[in-house]
Short mmCIF file of C-alpha atoms in Angstrom, two decimals:
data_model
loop_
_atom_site.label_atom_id
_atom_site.label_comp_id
_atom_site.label_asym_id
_atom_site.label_seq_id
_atom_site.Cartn_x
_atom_site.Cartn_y
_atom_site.Cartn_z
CA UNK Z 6 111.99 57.55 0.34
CA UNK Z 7 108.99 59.64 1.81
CA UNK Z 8 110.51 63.05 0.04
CA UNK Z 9 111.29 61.36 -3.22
CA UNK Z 10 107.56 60.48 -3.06
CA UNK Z 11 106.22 63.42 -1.59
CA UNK Z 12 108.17 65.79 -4.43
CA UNK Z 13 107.17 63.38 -7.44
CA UNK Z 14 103.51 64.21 -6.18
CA UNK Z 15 104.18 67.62 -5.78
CA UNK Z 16 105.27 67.86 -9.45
CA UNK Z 17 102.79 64.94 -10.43
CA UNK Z 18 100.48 66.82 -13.20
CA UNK Z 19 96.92 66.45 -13.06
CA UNK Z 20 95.33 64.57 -15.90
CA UNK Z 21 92.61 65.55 -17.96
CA UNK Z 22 89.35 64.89 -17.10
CA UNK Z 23 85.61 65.24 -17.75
CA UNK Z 24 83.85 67.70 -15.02
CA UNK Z 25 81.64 65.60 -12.96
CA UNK Z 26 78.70 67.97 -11.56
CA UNK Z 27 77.69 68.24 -7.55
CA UNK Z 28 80.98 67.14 -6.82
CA UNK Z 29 82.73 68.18 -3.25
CA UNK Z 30 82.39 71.78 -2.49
CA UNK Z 31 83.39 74.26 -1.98
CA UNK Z 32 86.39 73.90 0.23
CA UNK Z 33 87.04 75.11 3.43
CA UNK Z 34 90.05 77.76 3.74
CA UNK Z 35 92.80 75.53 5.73
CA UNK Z 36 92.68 76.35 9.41
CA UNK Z 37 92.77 74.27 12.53
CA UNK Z 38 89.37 72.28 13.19
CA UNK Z 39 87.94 72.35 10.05
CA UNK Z 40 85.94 69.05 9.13
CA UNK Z 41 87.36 66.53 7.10
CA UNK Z 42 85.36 65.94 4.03
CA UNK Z 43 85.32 61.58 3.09
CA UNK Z 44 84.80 61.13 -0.75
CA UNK Z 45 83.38 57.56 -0.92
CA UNK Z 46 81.49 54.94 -3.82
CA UNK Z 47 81.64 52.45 -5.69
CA UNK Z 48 85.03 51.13 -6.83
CA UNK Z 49 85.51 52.55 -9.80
CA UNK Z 50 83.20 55.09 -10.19
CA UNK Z 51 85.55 58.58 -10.09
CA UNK Z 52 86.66 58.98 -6.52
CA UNK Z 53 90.35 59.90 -7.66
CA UNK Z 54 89.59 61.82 -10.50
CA UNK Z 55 86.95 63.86 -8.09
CA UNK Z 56 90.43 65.09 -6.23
CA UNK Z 57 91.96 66.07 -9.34
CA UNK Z 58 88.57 68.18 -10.62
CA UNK Z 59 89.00 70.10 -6.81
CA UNK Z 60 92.45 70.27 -7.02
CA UNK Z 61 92.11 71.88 -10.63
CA UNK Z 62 89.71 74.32 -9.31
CA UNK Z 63 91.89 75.74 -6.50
CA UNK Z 64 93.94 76.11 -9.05
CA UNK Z 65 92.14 78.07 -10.94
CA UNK Z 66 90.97 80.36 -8.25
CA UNK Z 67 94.90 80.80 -7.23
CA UNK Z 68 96.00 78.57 -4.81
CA UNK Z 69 99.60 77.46 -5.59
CA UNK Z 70 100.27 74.08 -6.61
CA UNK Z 71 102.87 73.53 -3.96
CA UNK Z 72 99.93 74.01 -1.01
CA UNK Z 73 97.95 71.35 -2.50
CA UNK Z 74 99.21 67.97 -1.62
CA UNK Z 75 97.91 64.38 -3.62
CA UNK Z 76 99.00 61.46 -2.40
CA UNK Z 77 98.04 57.98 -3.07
CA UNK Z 78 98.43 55.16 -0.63
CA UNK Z 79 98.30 52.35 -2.53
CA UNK Z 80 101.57 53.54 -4.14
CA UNK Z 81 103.45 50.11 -4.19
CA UNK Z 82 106.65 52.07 -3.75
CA UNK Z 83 105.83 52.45 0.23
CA UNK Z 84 106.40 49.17 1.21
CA UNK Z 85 104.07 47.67 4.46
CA UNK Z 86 102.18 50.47 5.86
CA UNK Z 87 102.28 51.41 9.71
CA UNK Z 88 101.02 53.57 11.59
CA UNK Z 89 103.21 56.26 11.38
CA UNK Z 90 103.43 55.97 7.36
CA UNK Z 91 100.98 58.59 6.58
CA UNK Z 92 102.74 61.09 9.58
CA UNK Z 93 105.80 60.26 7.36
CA UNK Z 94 104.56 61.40 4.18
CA UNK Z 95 102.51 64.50 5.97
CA UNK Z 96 106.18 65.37 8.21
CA UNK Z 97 108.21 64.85 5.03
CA UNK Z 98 105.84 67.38 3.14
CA UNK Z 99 106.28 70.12 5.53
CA UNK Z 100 109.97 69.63 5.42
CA UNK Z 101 109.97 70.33 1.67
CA UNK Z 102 107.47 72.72 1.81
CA UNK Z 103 107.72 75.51 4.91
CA UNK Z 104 104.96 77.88 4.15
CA UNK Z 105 102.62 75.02 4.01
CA UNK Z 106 102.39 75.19 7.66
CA UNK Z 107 100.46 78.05 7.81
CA UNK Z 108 97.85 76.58 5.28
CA UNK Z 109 97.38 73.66 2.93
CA UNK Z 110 95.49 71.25 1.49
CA UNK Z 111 95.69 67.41 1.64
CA UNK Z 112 93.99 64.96 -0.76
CA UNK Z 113 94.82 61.90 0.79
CA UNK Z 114 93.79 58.61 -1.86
CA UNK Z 115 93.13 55.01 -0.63
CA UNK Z 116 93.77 56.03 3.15
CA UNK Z 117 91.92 53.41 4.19
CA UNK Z 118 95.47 51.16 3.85
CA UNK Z 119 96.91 52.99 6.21
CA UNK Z 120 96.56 51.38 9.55
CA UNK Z 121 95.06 54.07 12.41
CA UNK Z 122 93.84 56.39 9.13
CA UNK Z 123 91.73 57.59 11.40
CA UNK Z 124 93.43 58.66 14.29
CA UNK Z 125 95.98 60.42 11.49
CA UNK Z 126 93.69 62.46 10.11
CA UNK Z 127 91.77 63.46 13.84
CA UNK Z 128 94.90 64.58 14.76
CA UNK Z 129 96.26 66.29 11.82
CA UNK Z 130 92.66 68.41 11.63
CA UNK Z 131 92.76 69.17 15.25
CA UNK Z 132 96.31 70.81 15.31
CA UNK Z 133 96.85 72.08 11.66
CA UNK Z 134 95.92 74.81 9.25
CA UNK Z 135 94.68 72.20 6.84
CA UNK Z 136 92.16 71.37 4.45
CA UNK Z 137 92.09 67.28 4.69
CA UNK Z 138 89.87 65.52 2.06
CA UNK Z 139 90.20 61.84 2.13
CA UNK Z 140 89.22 58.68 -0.89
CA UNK Z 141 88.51 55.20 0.32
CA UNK Z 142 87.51 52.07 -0.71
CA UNK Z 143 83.95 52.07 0.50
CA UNK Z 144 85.18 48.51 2.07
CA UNK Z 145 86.75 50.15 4.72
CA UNK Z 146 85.89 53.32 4.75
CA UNK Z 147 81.91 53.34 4.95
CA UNK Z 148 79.67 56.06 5.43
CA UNK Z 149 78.21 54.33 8.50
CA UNK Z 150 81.66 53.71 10.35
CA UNK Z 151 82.86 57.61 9.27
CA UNK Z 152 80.72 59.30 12.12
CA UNK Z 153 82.47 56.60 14.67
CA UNK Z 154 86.14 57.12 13.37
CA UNK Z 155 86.43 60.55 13.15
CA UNK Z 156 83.94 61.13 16.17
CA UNK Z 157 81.65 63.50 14.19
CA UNK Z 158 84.19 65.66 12.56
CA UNK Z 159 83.73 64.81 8.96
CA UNK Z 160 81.18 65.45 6.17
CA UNK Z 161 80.87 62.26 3.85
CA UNK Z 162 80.28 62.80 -0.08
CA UNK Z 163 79.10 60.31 -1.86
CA UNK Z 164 80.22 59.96 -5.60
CA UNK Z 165 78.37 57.22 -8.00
CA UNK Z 166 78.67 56.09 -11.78
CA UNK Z 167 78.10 59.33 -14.21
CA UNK Z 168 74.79 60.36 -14.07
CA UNK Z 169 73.02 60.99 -17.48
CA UNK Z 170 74.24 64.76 -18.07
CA UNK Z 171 77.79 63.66 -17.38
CA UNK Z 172 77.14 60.57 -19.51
CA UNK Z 173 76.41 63.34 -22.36
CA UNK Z 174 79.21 65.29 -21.45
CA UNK Z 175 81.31 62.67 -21.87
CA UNK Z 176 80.17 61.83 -25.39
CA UNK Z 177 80.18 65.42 -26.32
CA UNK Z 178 76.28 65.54 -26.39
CA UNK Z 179 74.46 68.88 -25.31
CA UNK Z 180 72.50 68.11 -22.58
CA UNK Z 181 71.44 72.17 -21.29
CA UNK Z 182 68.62 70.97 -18.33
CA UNK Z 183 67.20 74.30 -18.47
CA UNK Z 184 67.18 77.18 -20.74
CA UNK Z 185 65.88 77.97 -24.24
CA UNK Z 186 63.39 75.29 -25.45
CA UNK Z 187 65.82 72.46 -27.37
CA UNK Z 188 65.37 71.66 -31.57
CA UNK Z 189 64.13 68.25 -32.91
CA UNK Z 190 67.63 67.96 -33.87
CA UNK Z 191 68.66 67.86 -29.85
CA UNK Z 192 66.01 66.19 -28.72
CA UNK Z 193 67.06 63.18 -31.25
CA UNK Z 194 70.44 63.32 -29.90
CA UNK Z 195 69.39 63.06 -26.62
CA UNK Z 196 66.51 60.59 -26.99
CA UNK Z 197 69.34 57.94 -28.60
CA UNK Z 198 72.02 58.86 -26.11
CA UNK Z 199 69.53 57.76 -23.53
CA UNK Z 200 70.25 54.47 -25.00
CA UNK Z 201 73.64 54.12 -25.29
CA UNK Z 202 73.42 54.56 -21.26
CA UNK Z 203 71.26 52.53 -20.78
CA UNK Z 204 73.63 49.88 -22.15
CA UNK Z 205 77.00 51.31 -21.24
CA UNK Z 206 76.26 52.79 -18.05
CA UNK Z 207 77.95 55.55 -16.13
CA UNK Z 208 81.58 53.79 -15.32
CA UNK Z 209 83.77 56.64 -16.18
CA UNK Z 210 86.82 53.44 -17.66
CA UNK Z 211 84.31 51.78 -20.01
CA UNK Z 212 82.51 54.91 -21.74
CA UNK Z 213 85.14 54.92 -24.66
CA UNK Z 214 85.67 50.79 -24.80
CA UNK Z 215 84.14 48.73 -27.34
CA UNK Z 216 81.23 46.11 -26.12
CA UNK Z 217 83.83 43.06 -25.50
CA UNK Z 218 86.22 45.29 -23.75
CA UNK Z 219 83.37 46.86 -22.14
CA UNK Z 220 81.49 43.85 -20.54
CA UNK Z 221 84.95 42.37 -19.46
CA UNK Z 222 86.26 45.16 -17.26
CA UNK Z 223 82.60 45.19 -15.76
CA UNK Z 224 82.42 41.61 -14.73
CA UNK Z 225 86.37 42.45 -13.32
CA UNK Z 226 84.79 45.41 -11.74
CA UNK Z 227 81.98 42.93 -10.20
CA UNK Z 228 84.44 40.50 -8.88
CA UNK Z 229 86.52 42.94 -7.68
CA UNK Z 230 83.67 44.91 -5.24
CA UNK Z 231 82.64 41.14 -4.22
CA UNK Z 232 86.08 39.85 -3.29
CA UNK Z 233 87.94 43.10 -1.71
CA UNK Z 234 84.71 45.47 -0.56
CA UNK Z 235 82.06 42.63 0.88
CA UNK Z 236 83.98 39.12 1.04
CA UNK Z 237 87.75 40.42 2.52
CA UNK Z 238 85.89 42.80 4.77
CA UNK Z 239 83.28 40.97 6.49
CA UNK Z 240 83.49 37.34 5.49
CA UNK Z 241 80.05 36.15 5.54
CA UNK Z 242 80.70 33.68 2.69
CA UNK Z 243 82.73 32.02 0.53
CA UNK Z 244 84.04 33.84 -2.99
CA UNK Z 245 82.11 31.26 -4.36
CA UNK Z 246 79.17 31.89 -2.69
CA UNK Z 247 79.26 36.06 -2.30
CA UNK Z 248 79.87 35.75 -6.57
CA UNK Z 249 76.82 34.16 -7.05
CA UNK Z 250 74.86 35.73 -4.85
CA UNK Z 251 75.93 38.77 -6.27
CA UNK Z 252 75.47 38.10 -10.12
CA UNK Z 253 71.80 36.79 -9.17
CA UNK Z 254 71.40 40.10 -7.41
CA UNK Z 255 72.93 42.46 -10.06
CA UNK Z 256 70.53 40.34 -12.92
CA UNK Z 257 67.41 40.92 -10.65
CA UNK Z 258 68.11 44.82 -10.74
CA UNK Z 259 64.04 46.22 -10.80
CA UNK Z 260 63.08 42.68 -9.99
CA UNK Z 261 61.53 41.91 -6.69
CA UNK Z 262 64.12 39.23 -5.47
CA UNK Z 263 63.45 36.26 -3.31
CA UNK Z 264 66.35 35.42 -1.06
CA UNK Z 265 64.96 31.34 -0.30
CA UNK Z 266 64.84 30.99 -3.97
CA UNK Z 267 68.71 32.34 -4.45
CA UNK Z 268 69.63 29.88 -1.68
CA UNK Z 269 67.95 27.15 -3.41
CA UNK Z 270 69.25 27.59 -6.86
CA UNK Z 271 72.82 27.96 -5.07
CA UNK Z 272 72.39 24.70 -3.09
CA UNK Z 273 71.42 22.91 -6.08
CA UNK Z 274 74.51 23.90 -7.65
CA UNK Z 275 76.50 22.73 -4.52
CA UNK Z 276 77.17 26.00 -3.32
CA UNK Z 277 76.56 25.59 0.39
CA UNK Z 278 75.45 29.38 1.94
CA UNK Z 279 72.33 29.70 4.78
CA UNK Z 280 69.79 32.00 4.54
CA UNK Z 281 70.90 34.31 7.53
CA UNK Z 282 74.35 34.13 5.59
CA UNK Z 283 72.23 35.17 2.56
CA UNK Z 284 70.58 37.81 4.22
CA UNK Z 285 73.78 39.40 5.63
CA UNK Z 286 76.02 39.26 2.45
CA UNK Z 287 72.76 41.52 1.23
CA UNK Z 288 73.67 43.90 3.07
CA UNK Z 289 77.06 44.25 2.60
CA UNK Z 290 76.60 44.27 -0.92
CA UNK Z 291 74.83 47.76 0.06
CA UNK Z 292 77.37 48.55 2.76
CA UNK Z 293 79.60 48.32 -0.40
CA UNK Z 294 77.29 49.98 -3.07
CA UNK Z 295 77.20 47.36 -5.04
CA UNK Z 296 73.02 46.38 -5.13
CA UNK Z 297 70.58 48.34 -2.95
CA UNK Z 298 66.91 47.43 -1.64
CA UNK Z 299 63.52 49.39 -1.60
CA UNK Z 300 60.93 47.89 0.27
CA UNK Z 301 57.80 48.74 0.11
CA UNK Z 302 56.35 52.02 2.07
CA UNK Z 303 56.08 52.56 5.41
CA UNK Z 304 55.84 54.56 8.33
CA UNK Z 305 56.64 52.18 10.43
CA UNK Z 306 60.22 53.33 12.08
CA UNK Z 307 61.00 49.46 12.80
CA UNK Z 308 62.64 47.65 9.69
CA UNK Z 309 61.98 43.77 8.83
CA UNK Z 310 65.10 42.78 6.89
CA UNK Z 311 63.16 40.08 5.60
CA UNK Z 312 60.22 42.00 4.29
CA UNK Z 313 59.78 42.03 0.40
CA UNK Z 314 61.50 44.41 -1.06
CA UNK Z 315 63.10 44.73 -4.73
CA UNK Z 316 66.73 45.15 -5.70
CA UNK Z 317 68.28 48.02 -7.79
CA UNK Z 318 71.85 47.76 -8.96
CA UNK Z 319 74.29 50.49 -8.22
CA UNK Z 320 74.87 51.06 -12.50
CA UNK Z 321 72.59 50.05 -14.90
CA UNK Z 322 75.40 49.08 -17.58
CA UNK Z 323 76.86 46.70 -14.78
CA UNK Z 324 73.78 44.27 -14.98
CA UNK Z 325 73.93 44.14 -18.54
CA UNK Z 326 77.54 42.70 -18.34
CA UNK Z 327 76.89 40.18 -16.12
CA UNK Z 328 73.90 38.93 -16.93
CA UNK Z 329 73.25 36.14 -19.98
CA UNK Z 330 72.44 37.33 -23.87
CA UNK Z 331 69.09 39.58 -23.31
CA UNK Z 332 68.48 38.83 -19.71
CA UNK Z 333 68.31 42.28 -17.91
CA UNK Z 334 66.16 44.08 -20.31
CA UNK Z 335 65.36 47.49 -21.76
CA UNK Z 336 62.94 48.28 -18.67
CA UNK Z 337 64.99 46.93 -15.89
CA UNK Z 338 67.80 49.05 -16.91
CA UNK Z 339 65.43 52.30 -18.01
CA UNK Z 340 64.20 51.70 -14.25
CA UNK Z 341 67.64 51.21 -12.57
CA UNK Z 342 68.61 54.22 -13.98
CA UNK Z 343 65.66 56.02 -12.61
CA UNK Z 344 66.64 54.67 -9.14
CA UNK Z 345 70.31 55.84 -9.55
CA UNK Z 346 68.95 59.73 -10.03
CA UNK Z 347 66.69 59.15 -7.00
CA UNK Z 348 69.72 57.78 -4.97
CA UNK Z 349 71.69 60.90 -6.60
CA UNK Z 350 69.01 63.34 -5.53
CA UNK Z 351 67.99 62.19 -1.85
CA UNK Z 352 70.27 59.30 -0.73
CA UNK Z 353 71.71 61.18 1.15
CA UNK Z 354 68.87 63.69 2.91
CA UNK Z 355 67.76 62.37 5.77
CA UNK Z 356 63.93 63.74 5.41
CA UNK Z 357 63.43 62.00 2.29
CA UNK Z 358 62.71 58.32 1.65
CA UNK Z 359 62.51 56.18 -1.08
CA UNK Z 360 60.08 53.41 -1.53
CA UNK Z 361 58.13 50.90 -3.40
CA UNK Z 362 54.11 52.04 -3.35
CA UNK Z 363 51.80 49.03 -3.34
CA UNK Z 364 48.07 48.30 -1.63
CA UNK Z 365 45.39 45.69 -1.92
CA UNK Z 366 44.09 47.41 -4.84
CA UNK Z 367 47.11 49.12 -5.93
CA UNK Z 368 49.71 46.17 -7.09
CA UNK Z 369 52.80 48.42 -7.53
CA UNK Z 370 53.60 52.09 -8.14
CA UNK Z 371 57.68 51.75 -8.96
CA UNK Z 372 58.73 54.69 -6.44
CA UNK Z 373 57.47 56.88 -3.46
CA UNK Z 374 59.63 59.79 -2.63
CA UNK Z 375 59.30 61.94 -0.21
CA UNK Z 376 59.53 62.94 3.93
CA UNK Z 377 58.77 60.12 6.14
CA UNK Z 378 56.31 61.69 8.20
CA UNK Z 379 54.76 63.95 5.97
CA UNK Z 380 52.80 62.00 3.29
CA UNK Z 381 51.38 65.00 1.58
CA UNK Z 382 55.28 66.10 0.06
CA UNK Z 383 55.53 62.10 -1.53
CA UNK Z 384 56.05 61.87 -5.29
CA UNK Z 385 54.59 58.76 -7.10
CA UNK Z 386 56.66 57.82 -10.04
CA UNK Z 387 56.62 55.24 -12.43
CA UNK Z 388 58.55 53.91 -15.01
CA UNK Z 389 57.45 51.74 -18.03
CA UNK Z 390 59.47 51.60 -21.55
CA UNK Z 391 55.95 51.91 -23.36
CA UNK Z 392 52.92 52.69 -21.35
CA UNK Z 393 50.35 53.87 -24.28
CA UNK Z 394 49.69 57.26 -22.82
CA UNK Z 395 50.60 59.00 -26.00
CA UNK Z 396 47.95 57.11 -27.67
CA UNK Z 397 45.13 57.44 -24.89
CA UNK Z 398 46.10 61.30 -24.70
CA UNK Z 399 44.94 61.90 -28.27
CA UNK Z 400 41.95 59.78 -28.20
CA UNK Z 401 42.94 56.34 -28.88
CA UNK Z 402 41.71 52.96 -26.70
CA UNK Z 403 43.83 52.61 -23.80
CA UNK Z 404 46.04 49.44 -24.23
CA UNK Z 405 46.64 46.79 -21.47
CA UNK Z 406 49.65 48.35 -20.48
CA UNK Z 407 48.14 51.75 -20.36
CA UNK Z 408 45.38 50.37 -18.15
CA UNK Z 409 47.73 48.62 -15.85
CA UNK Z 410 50.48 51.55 -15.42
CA UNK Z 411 48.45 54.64 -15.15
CA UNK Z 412 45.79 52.84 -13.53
CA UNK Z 413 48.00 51.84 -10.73
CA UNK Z 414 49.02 55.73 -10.52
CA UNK Z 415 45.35 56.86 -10.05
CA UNK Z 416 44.86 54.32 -7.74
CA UNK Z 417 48.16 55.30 -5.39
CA UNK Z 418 46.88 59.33 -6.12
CA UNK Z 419 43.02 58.09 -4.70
CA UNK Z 420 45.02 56.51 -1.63
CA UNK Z 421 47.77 58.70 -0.79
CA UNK Z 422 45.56 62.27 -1.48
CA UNK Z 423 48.18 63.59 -3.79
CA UNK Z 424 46.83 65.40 -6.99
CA UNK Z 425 49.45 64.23 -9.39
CA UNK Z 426 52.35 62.01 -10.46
CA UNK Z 427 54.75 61.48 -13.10
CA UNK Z 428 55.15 58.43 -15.36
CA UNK Z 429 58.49 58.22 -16.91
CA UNK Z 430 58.74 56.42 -19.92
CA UNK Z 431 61.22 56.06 -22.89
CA UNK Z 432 59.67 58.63 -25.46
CA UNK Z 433 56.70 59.48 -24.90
CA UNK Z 434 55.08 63.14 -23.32
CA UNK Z 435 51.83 64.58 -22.52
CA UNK Z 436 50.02 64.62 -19.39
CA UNK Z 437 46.50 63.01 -18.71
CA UNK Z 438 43.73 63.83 -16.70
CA UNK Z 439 41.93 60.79 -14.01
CA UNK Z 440 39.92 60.68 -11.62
CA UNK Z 441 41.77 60.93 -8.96
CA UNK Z 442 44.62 63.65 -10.36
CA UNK Z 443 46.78 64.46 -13.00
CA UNK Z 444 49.81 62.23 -14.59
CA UNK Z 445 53.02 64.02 -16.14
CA UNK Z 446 54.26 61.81 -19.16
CA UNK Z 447 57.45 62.46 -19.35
CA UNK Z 448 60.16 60.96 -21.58
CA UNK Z 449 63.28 59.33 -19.44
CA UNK Z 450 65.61 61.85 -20.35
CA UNK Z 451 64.14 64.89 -19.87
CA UNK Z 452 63.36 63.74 -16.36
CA UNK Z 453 67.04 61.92 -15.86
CA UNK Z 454 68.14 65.85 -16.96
CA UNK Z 455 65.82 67.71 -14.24
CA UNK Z 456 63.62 69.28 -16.75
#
C-alpha cells in the first residue's frame, strides 16, 4: 500500500496556483542536520498550496521531480495511523527511489495525524541528507509547542489569508508597490479593489465564489477552526459555547470586547460557560489564529490577561460572514485589515510589538509599533474610513472627526516625542502639519502595498 501511495505522489502533478509572496525560503540543500522548516496558519489559508509554490520552484531551478517528495497524511487511503506510518511512507520512498538517499526533499502535509510526528521528523533530520518541510493544522502543531517538539531544530513560517497584493494578483489587478509613479487609471483600479477585500477577504477558496457561496464556506470555515483547532484540542467548552464565543469575537473585530458582557449575553441564552472558561477559550482562539488581542501599551514585561484590550480577527472577510446584515462595518474591516499587514510585517520579530496607544488625554491612537524598549523607533498609526484631512489640508474647517482622529495623533506625538505618524484612511492623501509633528495621510492601499 505505502509504494502504491508513495509512486501516485511521485507522479501526482502540481496544480496551478497563484504565487503567494514572502513565502518559505529559500531552501536548504538536503544534508544531515539541517533544520526543519514548520509551515503553519489558519485552516484554510494556503498552507498546501505554499508546498506546491516551493516545490515548483526547485523545479525550476533543476531539481528532479523524483527528489522531491509530497505527501499528505490525511490521505484516507492509509487507514489508522501509528507510529511507524510516516517511517513507512519515508522507507517505502527510498526503496523506489535509490539516489534519494544521498539528497532529497520531503514536504510532509497534515503531519500532525501522525502519532510521534515529532520524534519522525527529529530523527529523519538528524541521520539523513534531507530537506524536511512540514504543514499542520495549527491545532496541533502550534508555533509555541514547535520549539518543545523538535527541541530547537526547526524554523516556524507562518502563512495567513492573502494579503492585499496577492488579493490583486489574484484578480489580475496591477498592484507594482514601487516603481514608476501609477496613472489615475491604476490608482482607480486599486482604490475599488481595496473594496472588494475588504468584503471578500484573503481566503484563497472563496476569492472566485459568488456572495452566498462565499459567506457559507466562511461560516464552515469558522466552525471548522472552533470545533477541530480550539474545542477537540483543548476542551475548555462546549461546541455550543466555544461557537458563540467565537462569532461574538469574530463580530467585535476592531471593537474593544468585554469578556463579562459575552458571558452574560451567553448565560441569558442558557449557554452555561465561566468567565475563567471564557478567558481561556480566548486564547486558544489565538493559539489557533482564529481572533487575536492588542492591549493597550506597555512596558511593563508582566501581562494581565484580563486587562482591556481589543480584538482583531485573523481575515477581515471572515467577520463579514458571520456577522448579521451590516453589523461589522466598513471601518472595522478597513482596520482589521490594517492589523493583518502589521501581524504580516512583525508578528513574528521578536523586537517589535504591537499595541493599542491610549492616555488620560489621549483616548485611543489604533496602533503602536515598534521595539519594546526603545520608544523612540514606535510608529503611531491610525485608521479611520473618513477622517476630513483632505479638507483641513486645503483650508477647510476641520470636522468632528478630523478633530477627534488627528487630534488624538498629535496628542500620542506630544507624549511619546515622536515627530510624525501616519493616518490611514480609505482615499484620502496629503500630510498635515501640528503642533506637536507631522501626519502622513495616506490612502489604505497604498499603505496595505508598502508604498
Amino acid at each position: 500500500m505505502y509504494e502504491q501511495l508513495v509512486a501516485e505522489y511521485l507522479a501526482y502533478e502540481l496544480p496551478s496556483y497563484v504565487p503567494r509572496r514572502n513565502v518559505v525560503g529559500p531552501l536548504p540543500t538536503p544534508k544531515k542536520r539541517n533544520l526543519i522548516t514548520a509551515v503553519i496558519g489558519v485552516r484554510r489559508c494556503g498552507k498546501t498550496f505554499t508546498l506546491f509554490q516551493l516545490m515548483d520552484e526547485l523545479t525550476r531551478a533543476g531539481v528532479p521531480r523524483e527528489l522531491m517528495l509530497y505527501f499528505p497524511f490525511d490521505d484516507d487511503r492509509l487507514g489508522e495511523l501509528d507510529e511507524l506510518t510516516a517511517s513507512r511512507v519515508f522507507d517505502a520512498y527510498l526503496a523506489m527511489i535509490p539516489r534519494a538517499t544521498k539528497g532529497c526533499y520531503l514536504f510532509l502535509d497534515e503531519v500532525q495525524d501522525v502519532p510521534g510526528w515529532a520524534a519522525f521528523a527529529r530523527r529523519v533530520a538528524e541521520q539523513n541528507d534531507v530537506t524536511l518541510v512540514l504543514t499542520g493544522s495549527s491545532s496541533k502543531l502550534l508555533s509555541l509547542d514547535i520549539p518543545t517538539r523538535l527541541r530547537g531544530r526547526s524554523l516556524a513560517t507562518e502563512v495567513w489569508p492573502l494579503d492585499f497584493a496577492e488579493y490583486c494578483l489574484f484578480h489580475d489587478v496591477p498592484s507594482r508597490p514601487f516603481g514608476p509613479a501609477r496613472t489615475s487609471r491604476e490608482e482607480a483600479a486599486l482604490s475599488q479593489a481595496l473594496l472588494g477585500y475588504l468584503d471578500v477577504g484573503g481566503f484563497p477558496a472563496v476569492q472566485t465564489m459568488g456572495a452566498t457561496e462565499r459567506v457559507r464556506l466562511l461560516q464552515a470555515y469558522a466552525d471548522e477552526i472552533v470545533t477541530k483547532d480550539v474545542l477537540e484540542r483543548f476542551g475548555n467548552a462546549s461546541f455550543r459555547a466555544g461557537r458563540r464565543l467565537a462569532l461574538g469575537a469574530l463580530r467585535s473585530t476592531g471593537l474593544k470586547f468585554s469578556v463579562n458582557k459575552q458571558v452574560n449575553v451567553m448565560r441569558s441564552a442558557g449557554i452555561s460557560i465561566s468567565n475563567e472558561s471564557a478567558y481561556a477559550l480566548l486564547d486558544d482562539f489565538q493559539d489557533a489564529h482564529l481572533a487575536f488581542k492588542v492591549s493597550d501599551y506597555s512596558r511593563s514585561i508582566s501581562d494581565n490577561p484580563k486587562a482591556a484590550y481589543k480584538l482583531y480577527s485573523v481575515d477581515q472577510g471572515l467577520s463579514l460572514a458571520v456577522a448579521p446584515a451590516n453589523h461589522v462595518d466598513l471601518g472595522q474591516r478597513l482596520e482589521t485589515a490594517v492589523f493583518m499587514e502589521l501581524k504580516r510585517r512583525y508578528g513574528n520579530r521578536r523586537d517589535r510589538a504591537i499595541a493599542r496607544y491610549s492616555s488620560p488625554t489621549c483616548p485611543e491612537v489604533d496602533f503602536v509599533v515598534g521595539d519594546v524598549m526603545l520608544a523612540e523607533e514606535y510608529e503611531l498609526i491610525q485608521v479611520a474610513v473618513e477622517s476630513g484631512a483632505s479638507r483641513a489640508a486645503e483650508g477647510g474647517m476641520p470636522s468632528e472627526k478630523y478633530r477627534s482622529e488627528v487630534g488624538n495623533l498629535e496628542r500620542a506625538m506630544a507624549e511619546t516625542g515622536l515627530g510624525a505618524s501616519t493616518l490611514v484612511t480609505l482615499s484620502e492623501e496629503g500630510e498635515l502639519n501640528t503642533t506637536t509633528g507631522k501626519v502622513r495621510v495616506v490612502p489604505a492601499w497604498k499603505w496595505l502595498l508598502g508604498a
